[in-house]
JSON list of C-alpha atoms in Angstrom, two decimals:
[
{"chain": "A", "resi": 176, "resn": "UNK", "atom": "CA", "xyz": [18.41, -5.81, 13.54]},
{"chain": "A", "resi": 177, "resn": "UNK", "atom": "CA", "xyz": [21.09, -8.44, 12.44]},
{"chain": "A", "resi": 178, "resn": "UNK", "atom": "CA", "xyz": [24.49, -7.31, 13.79]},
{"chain": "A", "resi": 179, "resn": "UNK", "atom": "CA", "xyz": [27.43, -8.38, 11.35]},
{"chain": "A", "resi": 180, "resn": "UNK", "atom": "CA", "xyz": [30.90, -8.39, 12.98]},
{"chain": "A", "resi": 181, "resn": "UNK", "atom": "CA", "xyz": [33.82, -8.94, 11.34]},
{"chain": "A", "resi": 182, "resn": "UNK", "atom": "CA", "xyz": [37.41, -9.75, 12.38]},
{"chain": "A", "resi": 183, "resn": "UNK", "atom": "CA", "xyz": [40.18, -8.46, 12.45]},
{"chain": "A", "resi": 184, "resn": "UNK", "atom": "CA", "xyz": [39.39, -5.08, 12.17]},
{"chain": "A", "resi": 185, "resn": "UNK", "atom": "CA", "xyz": [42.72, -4.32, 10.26]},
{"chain": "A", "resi": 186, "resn": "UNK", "atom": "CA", "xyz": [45.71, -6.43, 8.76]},
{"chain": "A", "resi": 187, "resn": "UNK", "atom": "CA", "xyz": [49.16, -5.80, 7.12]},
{"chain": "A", "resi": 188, "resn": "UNK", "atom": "CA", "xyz": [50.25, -8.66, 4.82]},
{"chain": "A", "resi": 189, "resn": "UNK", "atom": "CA", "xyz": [52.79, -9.06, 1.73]},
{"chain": "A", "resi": 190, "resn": "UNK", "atom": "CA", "xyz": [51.79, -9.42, -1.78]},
{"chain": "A", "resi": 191, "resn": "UNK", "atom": "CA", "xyz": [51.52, -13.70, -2.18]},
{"chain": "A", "resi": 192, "resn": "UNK", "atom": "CA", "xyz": [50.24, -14.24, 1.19]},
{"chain": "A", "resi": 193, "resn": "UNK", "atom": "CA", "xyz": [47.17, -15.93, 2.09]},
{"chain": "A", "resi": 194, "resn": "UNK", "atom": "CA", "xyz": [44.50, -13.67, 3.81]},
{"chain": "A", "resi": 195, "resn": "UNK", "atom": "CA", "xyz": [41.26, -14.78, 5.68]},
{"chain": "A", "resi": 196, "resn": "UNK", "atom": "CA", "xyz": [38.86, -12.37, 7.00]},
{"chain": "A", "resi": 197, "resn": "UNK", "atom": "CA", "xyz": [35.71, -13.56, 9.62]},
{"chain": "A", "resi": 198, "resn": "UNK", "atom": "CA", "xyz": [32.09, -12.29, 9.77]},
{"chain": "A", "resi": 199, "resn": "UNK", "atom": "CA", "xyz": [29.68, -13.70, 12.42]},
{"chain": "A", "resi": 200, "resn": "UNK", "atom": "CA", "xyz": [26.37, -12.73, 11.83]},
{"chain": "A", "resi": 201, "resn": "UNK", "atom": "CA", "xyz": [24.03, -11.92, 15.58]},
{"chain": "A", "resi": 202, "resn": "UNK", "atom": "CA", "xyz": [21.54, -14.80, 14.66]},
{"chain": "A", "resi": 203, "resn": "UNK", "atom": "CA", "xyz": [21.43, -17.59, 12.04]},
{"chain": "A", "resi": 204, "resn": "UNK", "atom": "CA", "xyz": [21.21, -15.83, 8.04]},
{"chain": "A", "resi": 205, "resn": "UNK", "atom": "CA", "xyz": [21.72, -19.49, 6.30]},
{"chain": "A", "resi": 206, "resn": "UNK", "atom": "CA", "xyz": [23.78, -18.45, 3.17]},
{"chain": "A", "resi": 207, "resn": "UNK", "atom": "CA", "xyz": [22.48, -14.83, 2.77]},
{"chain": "A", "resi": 208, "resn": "UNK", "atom": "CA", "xyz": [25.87, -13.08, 3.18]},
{"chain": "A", "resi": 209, "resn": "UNK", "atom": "CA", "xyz": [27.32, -11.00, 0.19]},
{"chain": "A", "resi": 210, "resn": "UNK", "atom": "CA", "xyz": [31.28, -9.58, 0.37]},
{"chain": "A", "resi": 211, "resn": "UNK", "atom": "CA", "xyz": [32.63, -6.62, -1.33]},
{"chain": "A", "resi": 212, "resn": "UNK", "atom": "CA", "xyz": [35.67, -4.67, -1.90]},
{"chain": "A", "resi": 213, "resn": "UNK", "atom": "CA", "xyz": [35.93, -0.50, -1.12]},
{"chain": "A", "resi": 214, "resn": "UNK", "atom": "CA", "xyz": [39.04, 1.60, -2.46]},
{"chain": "A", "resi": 215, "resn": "UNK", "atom": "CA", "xyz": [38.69, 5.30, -1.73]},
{"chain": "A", "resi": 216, "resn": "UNK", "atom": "CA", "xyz": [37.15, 7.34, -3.80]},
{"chain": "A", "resi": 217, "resn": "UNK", "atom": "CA", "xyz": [36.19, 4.35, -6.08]},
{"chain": "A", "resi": 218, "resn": "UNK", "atom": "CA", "xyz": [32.60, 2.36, -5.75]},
{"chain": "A", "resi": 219, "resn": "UNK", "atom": "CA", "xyz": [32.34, -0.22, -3.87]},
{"chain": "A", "resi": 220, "resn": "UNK", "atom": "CA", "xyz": [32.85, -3.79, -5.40]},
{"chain": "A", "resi": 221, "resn": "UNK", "atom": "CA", "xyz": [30.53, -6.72, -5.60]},
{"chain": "A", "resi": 222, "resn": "UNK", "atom": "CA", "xyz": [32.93, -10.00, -4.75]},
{"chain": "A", "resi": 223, "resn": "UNK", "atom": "CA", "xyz": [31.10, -13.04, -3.19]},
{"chain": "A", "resi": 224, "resn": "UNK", "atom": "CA", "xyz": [26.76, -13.42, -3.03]},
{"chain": "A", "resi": 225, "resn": "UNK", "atom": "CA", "xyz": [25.45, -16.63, -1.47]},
{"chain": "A", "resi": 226, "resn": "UNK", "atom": "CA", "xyz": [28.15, -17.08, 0.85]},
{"chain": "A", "resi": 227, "resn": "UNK", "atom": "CA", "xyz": [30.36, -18.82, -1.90]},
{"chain": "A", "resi": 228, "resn": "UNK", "atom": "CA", "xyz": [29.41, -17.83, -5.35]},
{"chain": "A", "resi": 229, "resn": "UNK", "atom": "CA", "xyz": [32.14, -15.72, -7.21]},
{"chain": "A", "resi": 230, "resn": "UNK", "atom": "CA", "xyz": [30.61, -12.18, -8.49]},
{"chain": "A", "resi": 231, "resn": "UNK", "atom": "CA", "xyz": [31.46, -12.47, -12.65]},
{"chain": "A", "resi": 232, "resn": "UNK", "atom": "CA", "xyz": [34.78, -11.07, -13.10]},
{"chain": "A", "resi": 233, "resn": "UNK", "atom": "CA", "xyz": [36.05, -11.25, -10.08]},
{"chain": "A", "resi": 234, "resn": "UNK", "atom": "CA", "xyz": [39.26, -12.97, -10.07]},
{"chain": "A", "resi": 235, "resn": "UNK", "atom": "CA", "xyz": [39.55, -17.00, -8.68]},
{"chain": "A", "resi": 236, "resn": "UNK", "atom": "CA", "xyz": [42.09, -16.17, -6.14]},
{"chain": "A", "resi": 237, "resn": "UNK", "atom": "CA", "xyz": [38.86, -14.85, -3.99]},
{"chain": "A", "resi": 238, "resn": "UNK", "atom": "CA", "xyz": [36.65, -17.37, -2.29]},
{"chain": "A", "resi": 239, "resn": "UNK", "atom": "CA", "xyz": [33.79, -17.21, 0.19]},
{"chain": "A", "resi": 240, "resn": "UNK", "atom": "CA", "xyz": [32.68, -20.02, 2.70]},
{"chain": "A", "resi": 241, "resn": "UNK", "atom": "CA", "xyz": [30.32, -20.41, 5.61]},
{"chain": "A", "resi": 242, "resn": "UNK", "atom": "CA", "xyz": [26.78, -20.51, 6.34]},
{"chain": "A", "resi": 243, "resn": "UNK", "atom": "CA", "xyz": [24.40, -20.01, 9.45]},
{"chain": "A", "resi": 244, "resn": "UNK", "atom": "CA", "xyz": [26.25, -17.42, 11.18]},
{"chain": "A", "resi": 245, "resn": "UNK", "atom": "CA", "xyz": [29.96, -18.00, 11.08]},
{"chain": "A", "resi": 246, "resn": "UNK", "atom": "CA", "xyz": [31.45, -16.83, 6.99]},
{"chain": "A", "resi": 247, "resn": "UNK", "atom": "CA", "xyz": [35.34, -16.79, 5.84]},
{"chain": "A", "resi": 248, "resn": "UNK", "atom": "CA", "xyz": [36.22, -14.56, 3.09]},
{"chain": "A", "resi": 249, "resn": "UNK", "atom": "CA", "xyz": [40.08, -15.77, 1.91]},
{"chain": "A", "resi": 250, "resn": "UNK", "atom": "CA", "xyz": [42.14, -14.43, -0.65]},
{"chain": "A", "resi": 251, "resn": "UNK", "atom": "CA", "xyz": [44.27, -17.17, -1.61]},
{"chain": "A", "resi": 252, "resn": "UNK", "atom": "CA", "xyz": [47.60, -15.06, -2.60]},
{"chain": "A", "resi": 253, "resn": "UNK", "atom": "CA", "xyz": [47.15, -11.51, -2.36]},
{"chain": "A", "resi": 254, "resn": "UNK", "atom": "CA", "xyz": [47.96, -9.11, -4.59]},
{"chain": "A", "resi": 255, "resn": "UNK", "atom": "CA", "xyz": [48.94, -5.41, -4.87]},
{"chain": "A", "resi": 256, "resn": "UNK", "atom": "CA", "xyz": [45.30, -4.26, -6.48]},
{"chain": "A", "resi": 257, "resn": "UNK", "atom": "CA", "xyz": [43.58, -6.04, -3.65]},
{"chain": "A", "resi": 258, "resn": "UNK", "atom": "CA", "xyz": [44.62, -3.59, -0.91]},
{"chain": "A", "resi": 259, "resn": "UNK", "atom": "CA", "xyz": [41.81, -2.56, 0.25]},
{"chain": "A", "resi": 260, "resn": "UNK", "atom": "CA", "xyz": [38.47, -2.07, 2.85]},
{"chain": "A", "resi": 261, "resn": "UNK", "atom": "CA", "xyz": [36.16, -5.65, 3.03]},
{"chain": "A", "resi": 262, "resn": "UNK", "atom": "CA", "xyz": [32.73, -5.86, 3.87]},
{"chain": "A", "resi": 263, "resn": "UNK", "atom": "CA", "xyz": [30.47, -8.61, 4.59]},
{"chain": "A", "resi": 264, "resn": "UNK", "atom": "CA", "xyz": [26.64, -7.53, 3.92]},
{"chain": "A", "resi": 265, "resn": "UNK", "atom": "CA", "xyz": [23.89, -9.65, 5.28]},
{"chain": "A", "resi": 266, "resn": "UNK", "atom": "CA", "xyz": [20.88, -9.99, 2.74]},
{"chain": "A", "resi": 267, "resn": "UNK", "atom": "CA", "xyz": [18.59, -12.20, 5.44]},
{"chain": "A", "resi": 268, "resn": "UNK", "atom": "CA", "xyz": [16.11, -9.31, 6.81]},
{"chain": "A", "resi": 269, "resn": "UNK", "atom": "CA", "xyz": [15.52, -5.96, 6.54]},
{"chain": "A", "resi": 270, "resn": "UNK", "atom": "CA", "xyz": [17.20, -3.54, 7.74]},
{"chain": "A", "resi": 271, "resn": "UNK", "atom": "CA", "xyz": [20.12, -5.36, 5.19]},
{"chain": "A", "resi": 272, "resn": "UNK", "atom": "CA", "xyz": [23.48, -4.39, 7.28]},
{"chain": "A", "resi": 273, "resn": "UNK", "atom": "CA", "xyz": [27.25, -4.52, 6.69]},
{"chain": "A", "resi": 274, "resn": "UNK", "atom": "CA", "xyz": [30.05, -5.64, 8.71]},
{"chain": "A", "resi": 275, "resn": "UNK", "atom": "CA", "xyz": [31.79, -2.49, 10.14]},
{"chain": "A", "resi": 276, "resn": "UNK", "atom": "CA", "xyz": [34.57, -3.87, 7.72]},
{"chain": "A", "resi": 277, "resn": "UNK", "atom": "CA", "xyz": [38.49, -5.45, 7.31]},
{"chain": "A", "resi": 278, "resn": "UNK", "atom": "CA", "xyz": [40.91, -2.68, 6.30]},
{"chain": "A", "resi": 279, "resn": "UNK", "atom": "CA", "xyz": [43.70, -4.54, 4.46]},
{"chain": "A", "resi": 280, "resn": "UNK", "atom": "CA", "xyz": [47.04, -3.19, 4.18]},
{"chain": "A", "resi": 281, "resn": "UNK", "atom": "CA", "xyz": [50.50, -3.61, 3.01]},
{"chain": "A", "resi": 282, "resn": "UNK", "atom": "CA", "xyz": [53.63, -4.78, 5.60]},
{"chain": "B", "resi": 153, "resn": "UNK", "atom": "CA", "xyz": [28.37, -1.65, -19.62]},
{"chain": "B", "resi": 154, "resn": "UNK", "atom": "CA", "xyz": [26.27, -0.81, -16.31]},
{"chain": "B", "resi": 155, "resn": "UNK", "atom": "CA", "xyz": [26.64, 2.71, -15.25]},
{"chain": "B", "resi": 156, "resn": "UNK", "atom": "CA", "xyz": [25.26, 4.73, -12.73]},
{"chain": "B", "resi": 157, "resn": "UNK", "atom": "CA", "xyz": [26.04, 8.29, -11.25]},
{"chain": "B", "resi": 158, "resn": "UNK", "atom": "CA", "xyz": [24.96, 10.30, -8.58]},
{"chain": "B", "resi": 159, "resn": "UNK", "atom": "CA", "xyz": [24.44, 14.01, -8.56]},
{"chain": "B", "resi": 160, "resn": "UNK", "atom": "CA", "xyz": [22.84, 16.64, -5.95]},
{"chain": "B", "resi": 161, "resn": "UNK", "atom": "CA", "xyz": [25.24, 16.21, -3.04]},
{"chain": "B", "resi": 162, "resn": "UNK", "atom": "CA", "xyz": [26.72, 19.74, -1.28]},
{"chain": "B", "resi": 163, "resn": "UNK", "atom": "CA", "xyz": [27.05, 21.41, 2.04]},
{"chain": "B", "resi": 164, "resn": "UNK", "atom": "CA", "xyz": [23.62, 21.78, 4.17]},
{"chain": "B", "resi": 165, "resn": "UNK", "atom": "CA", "xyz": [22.90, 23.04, 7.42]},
{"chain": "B", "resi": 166, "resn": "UNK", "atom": "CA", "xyz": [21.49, 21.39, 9.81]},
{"chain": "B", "resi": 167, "resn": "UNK", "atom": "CA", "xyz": [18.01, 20.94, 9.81]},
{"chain": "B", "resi": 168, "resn": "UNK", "atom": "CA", "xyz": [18.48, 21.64, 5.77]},
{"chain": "B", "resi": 169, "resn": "UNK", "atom": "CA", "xyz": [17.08, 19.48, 2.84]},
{"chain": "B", "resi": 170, "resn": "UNK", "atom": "CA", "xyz": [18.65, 18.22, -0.03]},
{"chain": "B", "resi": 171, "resn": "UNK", "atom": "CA", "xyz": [17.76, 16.06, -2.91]},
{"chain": "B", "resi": 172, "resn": "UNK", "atom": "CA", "xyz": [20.40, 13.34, -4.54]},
{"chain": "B", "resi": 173, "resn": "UNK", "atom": "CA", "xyz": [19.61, 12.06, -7.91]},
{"chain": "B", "resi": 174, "resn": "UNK", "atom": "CA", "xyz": [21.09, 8.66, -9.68]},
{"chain": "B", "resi": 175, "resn": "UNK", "atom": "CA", "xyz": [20.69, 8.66, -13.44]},
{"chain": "B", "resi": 176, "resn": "UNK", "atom": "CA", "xyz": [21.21, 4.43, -14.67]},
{"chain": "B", "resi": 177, "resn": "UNK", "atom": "CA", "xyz": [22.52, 3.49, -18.05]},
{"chain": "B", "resi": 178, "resn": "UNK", "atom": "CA", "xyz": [23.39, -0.23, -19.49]},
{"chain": "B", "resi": 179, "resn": "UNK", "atom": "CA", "xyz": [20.65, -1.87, -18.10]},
{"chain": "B", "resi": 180, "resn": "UNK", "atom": "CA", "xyz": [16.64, -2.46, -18.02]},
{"chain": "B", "resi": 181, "resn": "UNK", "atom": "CA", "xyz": [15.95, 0.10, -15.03]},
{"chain": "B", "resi": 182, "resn": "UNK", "atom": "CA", "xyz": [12.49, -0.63, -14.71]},
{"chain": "B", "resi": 183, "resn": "UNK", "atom": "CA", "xyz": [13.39, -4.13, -14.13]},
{"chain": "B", "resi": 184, "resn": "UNK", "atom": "CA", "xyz": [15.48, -3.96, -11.05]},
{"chain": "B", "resi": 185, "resn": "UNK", "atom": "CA", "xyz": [15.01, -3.23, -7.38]},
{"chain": "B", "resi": 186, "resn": "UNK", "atom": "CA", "xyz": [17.57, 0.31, -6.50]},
{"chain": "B", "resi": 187, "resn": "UNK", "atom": "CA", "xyz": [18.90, 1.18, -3.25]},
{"chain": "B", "resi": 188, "resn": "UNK", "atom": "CA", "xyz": [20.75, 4.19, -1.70]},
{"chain": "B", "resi": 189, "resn": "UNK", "atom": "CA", "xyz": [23.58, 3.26, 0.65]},
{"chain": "B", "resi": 190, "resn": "UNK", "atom": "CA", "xyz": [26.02, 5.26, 2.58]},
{"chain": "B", "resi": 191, "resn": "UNK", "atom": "CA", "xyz": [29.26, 5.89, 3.70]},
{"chain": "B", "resi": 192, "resn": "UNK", "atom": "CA", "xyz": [30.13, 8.42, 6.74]},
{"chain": "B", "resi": 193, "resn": "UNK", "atom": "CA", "xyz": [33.82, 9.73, 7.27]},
{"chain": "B", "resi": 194, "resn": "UNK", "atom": "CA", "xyz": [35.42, 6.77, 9.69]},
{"chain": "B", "resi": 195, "resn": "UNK", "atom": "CA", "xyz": [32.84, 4.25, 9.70]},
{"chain": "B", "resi": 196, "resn": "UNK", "atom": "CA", "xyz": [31.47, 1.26, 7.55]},
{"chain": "B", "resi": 197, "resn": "UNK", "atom": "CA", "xyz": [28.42, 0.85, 4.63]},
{"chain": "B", "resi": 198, "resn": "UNK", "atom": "CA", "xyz": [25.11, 1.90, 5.99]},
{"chain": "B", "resi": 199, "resn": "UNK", "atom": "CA", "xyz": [21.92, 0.53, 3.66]},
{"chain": "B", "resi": 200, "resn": "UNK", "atom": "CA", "xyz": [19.35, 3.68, 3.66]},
{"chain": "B", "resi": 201, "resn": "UNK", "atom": "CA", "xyz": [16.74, 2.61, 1.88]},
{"chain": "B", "resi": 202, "resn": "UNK", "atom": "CA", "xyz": [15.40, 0.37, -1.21]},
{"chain": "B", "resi": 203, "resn": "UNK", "atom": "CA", "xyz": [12.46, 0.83, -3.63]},
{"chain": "B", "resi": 204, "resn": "UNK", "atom": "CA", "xyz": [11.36, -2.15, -6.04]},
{"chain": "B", "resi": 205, "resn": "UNK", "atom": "CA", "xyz": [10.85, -2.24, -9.93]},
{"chain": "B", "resi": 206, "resn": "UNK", "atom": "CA", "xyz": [7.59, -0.43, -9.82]},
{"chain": "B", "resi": 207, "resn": "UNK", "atom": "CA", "xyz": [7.57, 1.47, -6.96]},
{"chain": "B", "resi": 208, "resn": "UNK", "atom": "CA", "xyz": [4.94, 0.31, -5.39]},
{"chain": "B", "resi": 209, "resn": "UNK", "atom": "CA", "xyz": [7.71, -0.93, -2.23]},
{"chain": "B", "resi": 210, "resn": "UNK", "atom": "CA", "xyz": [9.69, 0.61, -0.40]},
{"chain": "B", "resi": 211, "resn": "UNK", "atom": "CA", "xyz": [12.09, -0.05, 2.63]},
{"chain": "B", "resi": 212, "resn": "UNK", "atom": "CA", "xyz": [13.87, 2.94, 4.90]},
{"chain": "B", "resi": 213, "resn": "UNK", "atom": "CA", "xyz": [16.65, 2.03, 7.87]},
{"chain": "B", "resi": 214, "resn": "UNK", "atom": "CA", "xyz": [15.30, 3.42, 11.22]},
{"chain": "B", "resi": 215, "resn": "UNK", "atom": "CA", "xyz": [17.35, 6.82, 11.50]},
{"chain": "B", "resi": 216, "resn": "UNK", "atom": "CA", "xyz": [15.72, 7.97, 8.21]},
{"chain": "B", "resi": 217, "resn": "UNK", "atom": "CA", "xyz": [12.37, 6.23, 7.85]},
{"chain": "B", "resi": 218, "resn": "UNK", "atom": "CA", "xyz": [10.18, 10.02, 8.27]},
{"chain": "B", "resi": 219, "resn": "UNK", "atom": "CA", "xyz": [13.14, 12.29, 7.19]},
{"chain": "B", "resi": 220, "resn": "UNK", "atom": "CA", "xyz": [13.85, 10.69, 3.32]},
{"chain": "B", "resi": 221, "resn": "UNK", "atom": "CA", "xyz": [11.66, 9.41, 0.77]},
{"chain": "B", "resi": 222, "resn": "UNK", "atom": "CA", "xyz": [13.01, 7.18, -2.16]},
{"chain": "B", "resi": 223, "resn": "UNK", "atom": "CA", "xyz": [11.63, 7.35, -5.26]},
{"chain": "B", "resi": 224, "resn": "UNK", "atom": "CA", "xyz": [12.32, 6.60, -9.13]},
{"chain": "B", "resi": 225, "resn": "UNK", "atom": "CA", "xyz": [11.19, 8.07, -12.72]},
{"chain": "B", "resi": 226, "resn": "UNK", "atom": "CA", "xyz": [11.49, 4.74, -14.66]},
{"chain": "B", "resi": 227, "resn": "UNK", "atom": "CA", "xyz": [10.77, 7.01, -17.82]},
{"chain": "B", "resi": 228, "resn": "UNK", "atom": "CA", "xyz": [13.73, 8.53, -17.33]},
{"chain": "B", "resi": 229, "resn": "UNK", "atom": "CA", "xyz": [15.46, 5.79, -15.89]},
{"chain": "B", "resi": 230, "resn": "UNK", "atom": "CA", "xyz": [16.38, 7.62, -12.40]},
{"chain": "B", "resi": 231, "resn": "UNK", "atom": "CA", "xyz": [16.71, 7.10, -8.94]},
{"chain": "B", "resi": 232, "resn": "UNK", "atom": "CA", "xyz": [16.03, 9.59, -6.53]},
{"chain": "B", "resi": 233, "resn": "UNK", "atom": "CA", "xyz": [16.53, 10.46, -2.14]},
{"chain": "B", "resi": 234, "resn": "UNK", "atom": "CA", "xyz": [14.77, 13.60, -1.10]},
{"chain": "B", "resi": 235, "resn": "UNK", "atom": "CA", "xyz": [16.68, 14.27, 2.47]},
{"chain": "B", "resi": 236, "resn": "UNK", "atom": "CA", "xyz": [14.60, 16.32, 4.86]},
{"chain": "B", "resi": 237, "resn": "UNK", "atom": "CA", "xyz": [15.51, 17.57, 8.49]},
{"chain": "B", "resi": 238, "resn": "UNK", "atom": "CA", "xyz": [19.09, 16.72, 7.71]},
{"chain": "B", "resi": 239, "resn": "UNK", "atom": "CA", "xyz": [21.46, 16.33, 10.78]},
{"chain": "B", "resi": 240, "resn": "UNK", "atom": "CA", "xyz": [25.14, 16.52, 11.16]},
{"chain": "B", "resi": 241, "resn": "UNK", "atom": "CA", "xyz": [25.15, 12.50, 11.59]},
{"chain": "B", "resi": 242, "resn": "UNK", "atom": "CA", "xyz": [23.75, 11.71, 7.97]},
{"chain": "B", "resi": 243, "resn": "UNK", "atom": "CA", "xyz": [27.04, 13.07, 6.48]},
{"chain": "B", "resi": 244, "resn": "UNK", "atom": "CA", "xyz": [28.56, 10.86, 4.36]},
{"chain": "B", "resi": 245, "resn": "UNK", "atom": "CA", "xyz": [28.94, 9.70, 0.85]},
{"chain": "B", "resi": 246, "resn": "UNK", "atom": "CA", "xyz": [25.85, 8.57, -0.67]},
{"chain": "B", "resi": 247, "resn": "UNK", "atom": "CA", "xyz": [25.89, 5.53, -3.19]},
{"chain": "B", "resi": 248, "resn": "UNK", "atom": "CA", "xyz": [23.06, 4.54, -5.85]},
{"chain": "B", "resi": 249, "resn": "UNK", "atom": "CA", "xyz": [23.33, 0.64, -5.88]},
{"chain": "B", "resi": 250, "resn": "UNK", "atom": "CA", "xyz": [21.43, -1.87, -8.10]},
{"chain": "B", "resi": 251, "resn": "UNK", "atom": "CA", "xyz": [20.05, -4.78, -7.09]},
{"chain": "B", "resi": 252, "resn": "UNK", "atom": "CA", "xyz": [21.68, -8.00, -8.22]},
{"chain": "B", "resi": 253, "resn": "UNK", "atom": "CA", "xyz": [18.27, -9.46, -9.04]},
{"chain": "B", "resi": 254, "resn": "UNK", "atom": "CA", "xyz": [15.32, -8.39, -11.03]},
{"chain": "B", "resi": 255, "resn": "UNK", "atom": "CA", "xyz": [11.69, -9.01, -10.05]},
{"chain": "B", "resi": 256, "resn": "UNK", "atom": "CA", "xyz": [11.45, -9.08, -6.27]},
{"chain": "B", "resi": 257, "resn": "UNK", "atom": "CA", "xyz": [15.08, -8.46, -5.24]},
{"chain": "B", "resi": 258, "resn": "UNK", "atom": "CA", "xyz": [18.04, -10.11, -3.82]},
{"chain": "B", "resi": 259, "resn": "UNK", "atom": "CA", "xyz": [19.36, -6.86, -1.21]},
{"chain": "B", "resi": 260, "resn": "UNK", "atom": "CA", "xyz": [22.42, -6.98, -2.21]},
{"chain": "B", "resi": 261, "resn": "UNK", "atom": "CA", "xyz": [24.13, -4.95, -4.72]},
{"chain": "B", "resi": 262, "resn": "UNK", "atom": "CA", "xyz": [26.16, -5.81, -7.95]},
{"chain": "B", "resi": 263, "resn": "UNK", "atom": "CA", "xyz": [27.14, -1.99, -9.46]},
{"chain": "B", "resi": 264, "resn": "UNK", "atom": "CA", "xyz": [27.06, 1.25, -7.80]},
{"chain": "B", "resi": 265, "resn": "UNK", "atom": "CA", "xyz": [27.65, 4.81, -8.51]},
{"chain": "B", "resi": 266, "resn": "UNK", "atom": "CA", "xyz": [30.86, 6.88, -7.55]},
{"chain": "B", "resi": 267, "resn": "UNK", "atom": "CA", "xyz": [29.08, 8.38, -4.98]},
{"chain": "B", "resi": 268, "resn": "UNK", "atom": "CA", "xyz": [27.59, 12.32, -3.83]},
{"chain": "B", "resi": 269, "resn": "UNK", "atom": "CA", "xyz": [29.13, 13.82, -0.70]},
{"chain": "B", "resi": 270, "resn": "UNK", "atom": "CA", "xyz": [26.92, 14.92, 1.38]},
{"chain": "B", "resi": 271, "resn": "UNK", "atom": "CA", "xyz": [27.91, 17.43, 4.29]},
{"chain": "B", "resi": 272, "resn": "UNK", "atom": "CA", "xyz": [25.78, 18.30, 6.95]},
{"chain": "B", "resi": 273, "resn": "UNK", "atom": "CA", "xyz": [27.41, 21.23, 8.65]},
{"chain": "B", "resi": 274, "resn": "UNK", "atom": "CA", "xyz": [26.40, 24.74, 10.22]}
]
């Protein structure tokens, strides 16, 4: 199995600041890593496929980067709606697994 | 609009079965590969399993490969997990997800449901 491991684990930042969260992936996935976005109680949230391309309606201020096994996910200047848990999901093999995911929270 | 809920979730026992249903609307069901994934109290996304357009694939992580079978009723445009010899460690919340892709699949997942809580408890 693919091991995804992201990092940090957990961050407190201000509304306006620039956030980037890391996922290395155990082996090479060229650009098969997908991000999303988890608020309790609410469905998780399609953000980034591909490694870089935006999900439709997600806002610009989110951007995805990377490729073989080291991926940034960076919101540019964070706002109070995008408090929330991050995932990175590799889509290389089966079984398809998530990062253990970047809890994001308000200082 | 896409749309998808999950229903069947509750309190089992262990060694218990249960079966979760996802009912689709706002999109060509038959079209798309479906997926269950899950959440369990203090830890991250786990994929469970996937089954393609027409059934004839399907995929199962390791813990649950001979306990759940996937399935889907593309008359009625639902999704289905039949959970068998359930154990406390499958608790969690269990999302219907739709495949970004039709055909063959991408594996990842542009909607999902709300979620059914499933608790696995004696």
């Amino acid at each position: 199995d693919i091991q995804m491991t992201q990092s940090p684990s957990s961050l407190s930042a201000s509304v306006g600041d620039r956030v980037t969260i890391s996922c290395r992936a155990s082996q090479s996935i060229s650009r098969y890593l997908n991000w999303y976005q988890h608020k309790p109680g609410k469905a998780p949230k399609l953000l980034i496929f591909a490694a870089s391309s935006l999900q439709s309606g997600v806002p610009s201020r989110f951007s995805g980067s990377g490729s073989g096994t080291d991926f940034t996910l960076t919101i540019s200047s964070l706002q109070p709606e995008d408090f929330a848990t991050y995932y990175c999901q590799q889509s290389y093999s089966t079984p398809w697994t998530f990062g253990q995911g970047t809890k994001v929270e308000i200082k | 609009e896409v749309q998808l809920v999950e229903s069947g979730g509750g309190v089992v026992q262990p060694g218990g079965s249960l079966r979760l249903s996802c009912s689709a609307a706002g999109f060509p069901f038959h079209n798309y590969t479906m997926h269950w994934v899950r959440h369990a109290p203090g830890k991250g996304l786990e994929w469970v399993s996937l089954i393609s357009w027409n059934g004839a694939s399907r995929f199962y992580e390791d813990s649950v490969r001979v306990r759940f079978t996937i399935s889907r009723d593309n008359s009625k445009n639902s999704l289905f997990l039949q959970m068998n010899s359930l154990r406390t460690d499958d608790t969690a919340f269990y999302y219907c997800a739709k495949d970004k892709e039709t055909g063959g699949g991408s594996y990842f997942f542009d909607a999902w449901g709300q979620g059914a809580l499933v608790t696995v408890s004696s």
